Amino acid sequence: MGENVVFAVLWVVFSVLGEIGDRVIIRHNPMYYIVSNQGQLALQAFNFLLVVLTPVFVFVVLFLVFTMVRFTTKRGEMPPANKRFAIDNKAFVLVWVGGSIALNLLFFLHPTTSAMEQMFALDQPAANTHDLVVDVTARQWQWIFSYPQYGLTQTLTPNGQNLLELPVNVPVKFVLRSYDPYHTYDQYADVIHSFWVPAFGIKEDVIPGETRYEYLTPTAITSYAVNPMVRVQCAEVCGPGHPWMESPLAVVSDQQFAQWVKAQKALANG
Amino acid sequence: MAHAMTVPESGHAPRPRKAPMPPVLRAFLWAAIGFLLLNTFVIAVDPFRGHPFVTGPSVVFGWVGAAIGWLLGIGLYDAVLLPLMGFPTRWQERQQGWRRYWEFATDHKVIGLQYMMFAVGGFLIAGGIAMLMRYELMTPYLTIFHYPSNYLTAVGIHGTLMMFSFATVFMIGGLGNYFVPLMIGARETVLSKLSGIGVWLVPVGILTVLFSPLLGEWSTGWRGYEPLAGQDANGILFYYLGVLALTMSSLIVALNLVATVMFRRAPGLTWGRLPLFVWGQVTVNLLMLIWFPEIQTTFVMALLDKVVPLNFFTATGSPLTYLMLFWLFGHPEVYIIAVPAFAIWNEIIPVMAQKSLFGRQWAVIGLVFVMMLSGLVWAHHMFTNLRNSEILPFSFFTEMISIPTGFAYMSAIGTLWKSKVRLNTPMLWILMSMFNFLIGGLTGVFLADPIVNLQLHDTFWVVGHFHYTIIGSMVFSGFGAIYYWLPKLSGRTFNETWGKTLAIITFLAFNLTFSQFFLLGLHGMNRWVPAYPAYLQPMNFEVSIFAFILGAAFLGNILYIGYCWRNGAQAGENPWGAKTPEWFTSSPAPRYNFPVQPEIVGSLYLYGEGTKVPVVTTALGELAATSRATQDPQFDWHDYAPDGGGVTS
Amino acid sequence: MSKVPNEPPIESPEPQQPEWSRRQFLVGTAAIGVAGAVTLFGRQSLVNAARSVFGSPVSSGTVHLYAYDYYYIPNYMTWRVGDRMEVIFQNQSHTHWHEWTMGRHVNEAYFQAFGNLPADAWQEDFWDGVPVTLSDPYGIDNFVPNQAIVTYVGPKAAYNIQSGGDFSPTLKPGGSLHLSFTVPNKPGLWDFGCFVQQYIHYRTGMRGQVMILPA
Ligand code: HEM
Ligand SMILES: [Cu+2]
Ligand SMILES: [Cu+2]
Ligand SMILES: [Cu+2]
């Protein structure tokens, strides 16, 4: 009896401490830097899992420590062999099995299904009629961005690097394709890439022969200079150039975006 | 060797011969001959002129020739083919001495040790490569690897060797082969010759993968993703072929062990009494029998894609099909590695606590359900490229698989609760393994959640997660098992202070290294990059330092175990007071394991008052299985051979 | 539990044939191991050693330089000062542009991801002040003469001449170009490479060397 109580009390105490620790972690953003609505979903789910799993973690670790402290013989001693041991405890098994089923069903409902439903809702075409459309073409090894609504076929920095720039708080529809636009006789000459902006909290693979879509809304004005997680980075190995399949990214105000579009047009027209 | 056919008529004493070539060298020689023969043949019939002497197609055939030559040279010819065809052979199984580990053997204990030896070799090679990778990652630009392709090839070799030549091979080929027959009271395995040949495919596989850069760098990592693999240089062919050899070897182990458990259990060893470790092995052996042929087929298709070339998985075919087929095998593979580890926990804990195993049936059910569910979760590796509508079912099964996995913890916790356990080195490793796997499992819950997965996939979070699950489960439990069984394997034991010190150093170094992988991943470090943005450098630098300590700690353990194997103090017959049958014979066990067929008369996991010794070895006359002994007073167990061969001569 | 007298007898105590030799085994496997290590890690050193002992044949007259994804054939050449050369530069890739630049010194520490790339790749451009004649342009993406003294055969439009960066003919997939020149008096070891796509080609190994021998 005594052990049960001590263990339970310690479990509660350390779980509470753990939860306090979680609050601190959550205040400091465990995902470091997230600036999109889609990323917020991921962050919320992450935080929820963190909070719920903490007592589980504490339970097992406390048990392991408890074993080492209270349930051990002295060095070199044999364990006493004079008892009959319980090989079953219906209550414990019921709580354990029932508890783990309940916990996993909970996780499946929330955050798994609930967050996915929110993501699917964001992805509904009907909800995205006024989106900014950005065609993203992945090619070994560069990201090519074009803005069909503005007639921009390839946006570049002054020194010729591909550049992605987005207006803040405007929903964006990324159209993801992996092929080689300079090489039209074989549409499918490229490999799988993965379009990832760490600060947006989502990546989608770009697969030759398929057109895929990703919807999100950037929620803060920022850029690679502000935080290096604001960058386009290929996340799926795509050959030796993979580490450098990257591109700077800037999220700007509406006016700045309009100016930028003008400047890009001027650049394109030479 | 042709001269074997010119052996003089039987009856004549064979003429004294000159010493034969060491089998390993002969195998290398015959492999070289095999390679040259087939490679040259292909080059000769190749209609295209002006190509180099070794081309993609020629090297594939040449490799097959080399593998066949190797196996023939190592013993397939003398020990299997000649007797099979009715020719006299000079082959004789060696009973003693170090030489028997370097030639063909049929004793499952020798084979098991051969598997362990090769697996440790694979581990050291792949671990050394990991050290090079960590050295490279100390700086954000390329240093020791000149080009990313070199680094990526290193990552690929590291992953491939660790998975296929170490993790599976050590737990199943090594520990499984050695202990399953002993633990079921069997005196030999069923397919002992096949098994003796199969183990020699492991060095073939290791060398093939290791030398793949000779044919050119490959950039896909251990998963060989298409269509990228189709672009790679011919080095990728050696990845396919090496894995083919390694999986073939493991497949033979699985076949042999399942058959042995089905047909060679001691009288009284019902399925209900089967030791947990054996349950673990049997379940994963079934997984291997199902999924290894699948991945082998896939790799053959990928190989044909490359050398013919065909278009199964290229972009005009379907690259996602390859990903599906890979993970269809790939996920069960990680359970093939982890399940034996869970079994080891609950094998060792009751012994060390001298307390009955809690909820034995739950521990077994857990293993079996993990096995079954493991075939339903593969696409959780593909949330970023799957159709959205397919995400949720896979997420569901993935989350559910943590329930049976938890049963291993439940049994362990129930057993340890209010016990008085000996906190010795094996036990310490097991507790550490439970801690590490807990972290691996909990970080896996985050990955199972698709919305979180879309951020964490392909980052160092994943790398941290799977190193925690794999090293946490199989490496830590493997060390626990080796320390636990060292008295059985060698008759010797180790020093607790040394054992524990090494365990604690390893544990600290491991956690300091890999816990930071999670932070790196959250902070935007992606996989497969030898060059990364500079803000990630400080943590990478520090991780590498701990990784070097970890490498040294692993090496220290291996050396220490090797030292104790030869020079440790003499161990008692059953030093831990265990009840499973392997402890009811001398250490190390004799050629046919038990002096007489043992009988199992009680549960192997009950301790305390009123429980009996479950293994009976002396009741000679009562056993039907050894009826020969009762009928024939001259019968000497030494003559006992499972195939009956030794009895009449 | 009883200890059983169970060391099995050795079935044939005297081996009927001599044992295989332990020394042969150790020496043989060690030799194979060393040979393996050399082939894995030592190939470049072997090549370099052979080159320094035997030298490598001097190429002069017409030389082909092929660009593939992402390497050159050949990636090592020896020229002699004062020799008349015609380099036929040909892009064999089906998908990628490739160029040919030659010079000295690139700071590789820049080659982290998001490194600050140098505006001008080579600190020293080999072609500075070198007279060179270009002819037979086919599938030229662009050509930057930099400080070279260039003579164009045929209409200039085919060369798509641009400015900025090193001397660099850039070819479309399948393109080719002839460069004729007298090897200038710049002896020593020179690097060449392709800086297309933000230097990724160069960074992944699309590079080579030219050893220029004094006249
Ligand atoms: C000795 C300590 C180890 C260290 C320091 C280490 C380190 C690493 C690193 C840095 C990577 C590369 C990540 C990347 O760039 O994408 C990696 C990949 C990997 N490691 Fe380890 N590792 C160790 C042990 C192991 C063990 C014991 C196993 C399995 C038994 C293992 C299995 C793998 C696998 C499967 C990969 C993935 C390769 C791929 O991406 O294709 N590692 N490891
Ligand atoms: Cu990519
Ligand atoms: Cu990539
Ligand atoms: Cu190039």
Short mmCIF file of C-alpha atoms in Angstrom, two decimals, chain C:
data_model
loop_
_atom_site.label_atom_id
_atom_site.label_comp_id
_atom_site.label_asym_id
_atom_site.label_seq_id
_atom_site.Cartn_x
_atom_site.Cartn_y
_atom_site.Cartn_z
CA MET C 1 20.80 -28.82 -11.12
CA SER C 2 23.54 -31.20 -11.98
CA LYS C 3 26.53 -30.55 -14.07
CA VAL C 4 26.61 -33.14 -16.75
CA PRO C 5 29.78 -34.66 -18.12
CA ASN C 6 29.00 -33.46 -21.52
CA GLU C 7 31.98 -32.23 -23.47
CA PRO C 8 31.29 -34.22 -26.60
CA PRO C 9 34.18 -36.34 -27.74
CA ILE C 10 36.02 -35.11 -30.74
CA GLU C 11 34.77 -37.44 -33.39
CA SER C 12 38.07 -37.79 -35.12
CA PRO C 13 40.72 -36.71 -32.69
CA GLU C 14 43.43 -36.67 -35.34
CA PRO C 15 42.50 -34.58 -38.32
CA GLN C 16 43.13 -36.70 -41.37
CA GLN C 17 44.60 -33.83 -43.24
CA PRO C 18 46.79 -30.98 -42.23
CA GLU C 19 44.97 -27.95 -40.85
CA TRP C 20 44.65 -24.91 -42.98
CA SER C 21 47.25 -22.44 -42.02
CA ARG C 22 46.55 -19.74 -39.54
CA ARG C 23 49.26 -17.56 -40.97
CA GLN C 24 47.97 -17.87 -44.48
CA PHE C 25 44.53 -16.95 -43.20
CA LEU C 26 45.67 -13.85 -41.34
CA VAL C 27 48.05 -12.61 -43.99
CA GLY C 28 45.56 -13.30 -46.77
CA THR C 29 42.62 -11.54 -45.18
CA ALA C 30 44.79 -8.63 -44.09
CA ALA C 31 46.09 -8.27 -47.63
CA ILE C 32 42.57 -8.33 -49.02
CA GLY C 33 41.58 -5.75 -46.43
CA VAL C 34 44.42 -3.44 -47.35
CA ALA C 35 43.73 -3.82 -51.05
CA GLY C 36 40.09 -3.03 -50.37
CA ALA C 37 40.92 0.08 -48.36
CA VAL C 38 43.23 1.32 -51.07
CA THR C 39 40.65 0.88 -53.80
CA LEU C 40 38.03 2.63 -51.68
CA PHE C 41 40.00 5.58 -50.40
CA GLY C 42 43.24 5.67 -52.31
CA ARG C 43 42.23 5.90 -55.93
CA GLN C 44 42.78 9.63 -56.27
CA SER C 45 46.11 9.39 -54.46
CA LEU C 46 47.15 6.56 -56.76
CA VAL C 47 46.22 8.61 -59.80
CA ASN C 48 48.09 11.63 -58.48
CA ALA C 49 51.13 9.55 -57.65
CA ALA C 50 51.11 8.01 -61.09
CA ARG C 51 50.79 11.46 -62.64
CA SER C 52 53.67 12.85 -60.68
CA VAL C 53 55.85 9.92 -61.59
CA PHE C 54 54.93 9.44 -65.24
CA GLY C 55 53.45 12.84 -66.01
CA SER C 56 50.39 12.89 -68.20
CA PRO C 57 50.30 13.21 -71.96
CA VAL C 58 50.34 16.77 -73.25
CA SER C 59 47.27 17.52 -75.31
CA SER C 60 47.60 19.86 -78.21
CA GLY C 61 45.80 20.42 -81.46
CA THR C 62 42.14 19.50 -81.31
CA VAL C 63 40.80 18.49 -77.93
CA HIS C 64 37.26 17.53 -76.99
CA LEU C 65 35.82 18.70 -73.70
CA TYR C 66 32.45 17.14 -72.88
CA ALA C 67 30.07 18.43 -70.23
CA TYR C 68 27.75 15.93 -68.59
CA ASP C 69 25.41 16.15 -65.57
CA TYR C 70 27.52 17.15 -63.49
CA TYR C 71 31.04 16.37 -64.54
CA TYR C 72 33.49 16.94 -67.38
CA ILE C 73 35.28 14.47 -69.54
CA PRO C 74 38.22 14.83 -69.35
CA ASN C 75 38.60 16.40 -65.95
CA TYR C 76 42.37 16.61 -66.16
CA MET C 77 44.43 17.95 -69.02
CA THR C 78 48.04 18.93 -69.61
CA TRP C 79 48.83 21.81 -71.94
CA ARG C 80 52.12 23.37 -72.93
CA VAL C 81 52.75 27.07 -73.19
CA GLY C 82 52.83 28.23 -76.79
CA ASP C 83 50.96 25.24 -78.22
CA ARG C 84 48.16 25.92 -80.65
CA MET C 85 44.92 24.46 -79.29
CA GLU C 86 41.39 24.01 -80.52
CA VAL C 87 39.03 22.97 -77.72
CA ILE C 88 35.70 21.64 -78.92
CA PHE C 89 33.42 22.18 -75.95
CA GLN C 90 30.26 20.15 -76.16
CA ASN C 91 27.32 19.84 -73.77
CA GLN C 92 26.17 16.24 -73.65
CA SER C 93 23.41 16.79 -71.10
CA HIS C 94 19.81 16.29 -72.13
CA THR C 95 18.48 18.62 -69.50
CA HIS C 96 20.96 21.15 -68.20
CA TRP C 97 22.94 24.15 -69.28
CA HIS C 98 26.65 23.89 -68.67
CA GLU C 99 29.48 26.34 -68.97
CA TRP C 100 33.24 26.26 -68.98
CA THR C 101 35.15 28.69 -66.83
CA MET C 102 38.77 28.51 -65.84
CA GLY C 103 40.73 30.23 -63.13
CA ARG C 104 42.06 30.00 -59.61
CA HIS C 105 40.78 30.20 -56.04
CA VAL C 106 37.20 29.75 -54.98
CA ASN C 107 36.44 30.10 -51.31
CA GLU C 108 34.66 26.86 -50.49
CA ALA C 109 33.59 28.04 -47.07
CA TYR C 110 30.93 29.94 -48.98
CA PHE C 111 29.37 26.69 -49.99
CA GLN C 112 27.14 26.22 -47.00
CA ALA C 113 23.45 26.45 -47.69
CA PHE C 114 22.54 30.14 -48.00
CA GLY C 115 26.18 31.02 -48.09
CA ASN C 116 27.06 34.48 -49.39
CA LEU C 117 28.08 33.59 -52.85
CA PRO C 118 30.93 35.57 -54.34
CA ALA C 119 29.77 37.73 -57.21
CA ASP C 120 32.79 36.71 -59.22
CA ALA C 121 33.72 33.10 -58.79
CA TRP C 122 37.42 32.92 -59.64
CA GLN C 123 39.70 35.36 -57.97
CA GLU C 124 41.88 35.05 -61.05
CA ASP C 125 40.37 34.40 -64.48
CA PHE C 126 42.64 32.33 -66.73
CA TRP C 127 41.35 34.01 -69.88
CA ASP C 128 42.27 37.56 -68.83
CA GLY C 129 44.12 39.10 -71.74
CA VAL C 130 44.22 35.88 -73.75
CA PRO C 131 43.45 36.11 -77.46
CA VAL C 132 40.93 33.45 -78.43
CA THR C 133 38.91 32.74 -81.55
CA LEU C 134 35.39 31.35 -81.25
CA SER C 135 33.73 29.46 -84.07
CA ASP C 136 31.00 26.99 -84.94
CA PRO C 137 28.56 28.16 -82.27
CA TYR C 138 25.63 25.85 -81.79
CA GLY C 139 23.02 26.09 -79.05
CA ILE C 140 24.80 28.85 -77.17
CA ASP C 141 22.85 30.10 -74.19
CA ASN C 142 25.18 33.02 -73.62
CA PHE C 143 28.80 33.96 -73.74
CA VAL C 144 30.65 36.31 -71.39
CA PRO C 145 34.04 37.44 -72.77
CA ASN C 146 35.21 39.22 -69.60
CA GLN C 147 38.82 40.39 -70.18
CA ALA C 148 39.64 37.97 -72.97
CA ILE C 149 40.52 39.27 -76.46
CA VAL C 150 37.89 37.51 -78.51
CA THR C 151 37.54 37.06 -82.25
CA TYR C 152 34.14 35.79 -83.40
CA VAL C 153 33.79 33.73 -86.55
CA GLY C 154 30.40 34.22 -88.19
CA PRO C 155 27.53 36.44 -87.12
CA LYS C 156 27.88 37.65 -83.57
CA ALA C 157 24.21 37.14 -82.73
CA ALA C 158 24.74 33.40 -82.52
CA TYR C 159 27.00 33.92 -79.53
CA ASN C 160 24.48 35.88 -77.44
CA ILE C 161 27.25 37.95 -75.91
CA GLN C 162 26.63 39.23 -72.39
CA SER C 163 28.59 40.82 -69.63
CA GLY C 164 29.20 40.01 -65.98
CA GLY C 165 31.31 37.30 -64.41
CA ASP C 166 34.18 35.24 -65.71
CA PHE C 167 34.99 34.26 -69.27
CA SER C 168 32.28 31.67 -69.76
CA PRO C 169 30.64 30.07 -72.74
CA THR C 170 27.34 28.57 -71.53
CA LEU C 171 25.80 25.91 -73.72
CA LYS C 172 22.24 24.70 -73.94
CA PRO C 173 21.65 20.95 -73.81
CA GLY C 174 23.29 19.57 -76.91
CA GLY C 175 25.14 22.80 -77.70
CA SER C 176 28.75 23.10 -78.78
CA LEU C 177 31.45 25.66 -79.48
CA HIS C 178 35.04 25.68 -80.80
CA LEU C 179 37.66 27.74 -78.97
CA SER C 180 41.01 28.26 -80.69
CA PHE C 181 43.93 29.84 -78.91
CA THR C 182 47.63 29.66 -78.23
CA VAL C 183 48.31 28.51 -74.68
CA PRO C 184 49.37 31.72 -72.92
CA ASN C 185 52.40 31.98 -70.72
CA LYS C 186 50.55 31.15 -67.49
CA PRO C 187 52.19 27.96 -66.33
CA GLY C 188 51.02 26.03 -63.30
CA LEU C 189 47.88 24.29 -62.17
CA TRP C 190 44.54 25.86 -63.17
CA ASP C 191 41.04 24.84 -62.15
CA PHE C 192 38.06 24.79 -64.40
CA GLY C 193 34.42 24.37 -63.56
CA CYS C 194 30.78 25.08 -64.25
CA PHE C 195 29.10 27.70 -62.06
CA VAL C 196 25.61 27.29 -63.47
CA GLN C 197 22.62 27.19 -61.08
CA GLN C 198 24.13 29.15 -58.24
CA TYR C 199 27.40 27.23 -58.46
CA ILE C 200 25.62 23.98 -57.61
CA HIS C 201 27.22 22.21 -60.56
CA TYR C 202 30.63 23.23 -59.35
CA ARG C 203 29.80 22.39 -55.76
CA THR C 204 28.61 18.92 -56.69
CA GLY C 205 31.81 18.16 -58.52
CA MET C 206 31.55 19.63 -62.02
CA ARG C 207 35.18 20.67 -62.10
CA GLY C 208 38.57 19.71 -63.40
CA GLN C 209 42.17 20.81 -63.67
CA VAL C 210 44.58 21.87 -66.36
CA MET C 211 48.29 21.58 -65.78
CA ILE C 212 50.15 24.05 -67.97
CA LEU C 213 53.77 23.21 -68.58
CA PRO C 214 56.28 25.89 -69.41
CA ALA C 215 57.33 25.94 -73.05
#
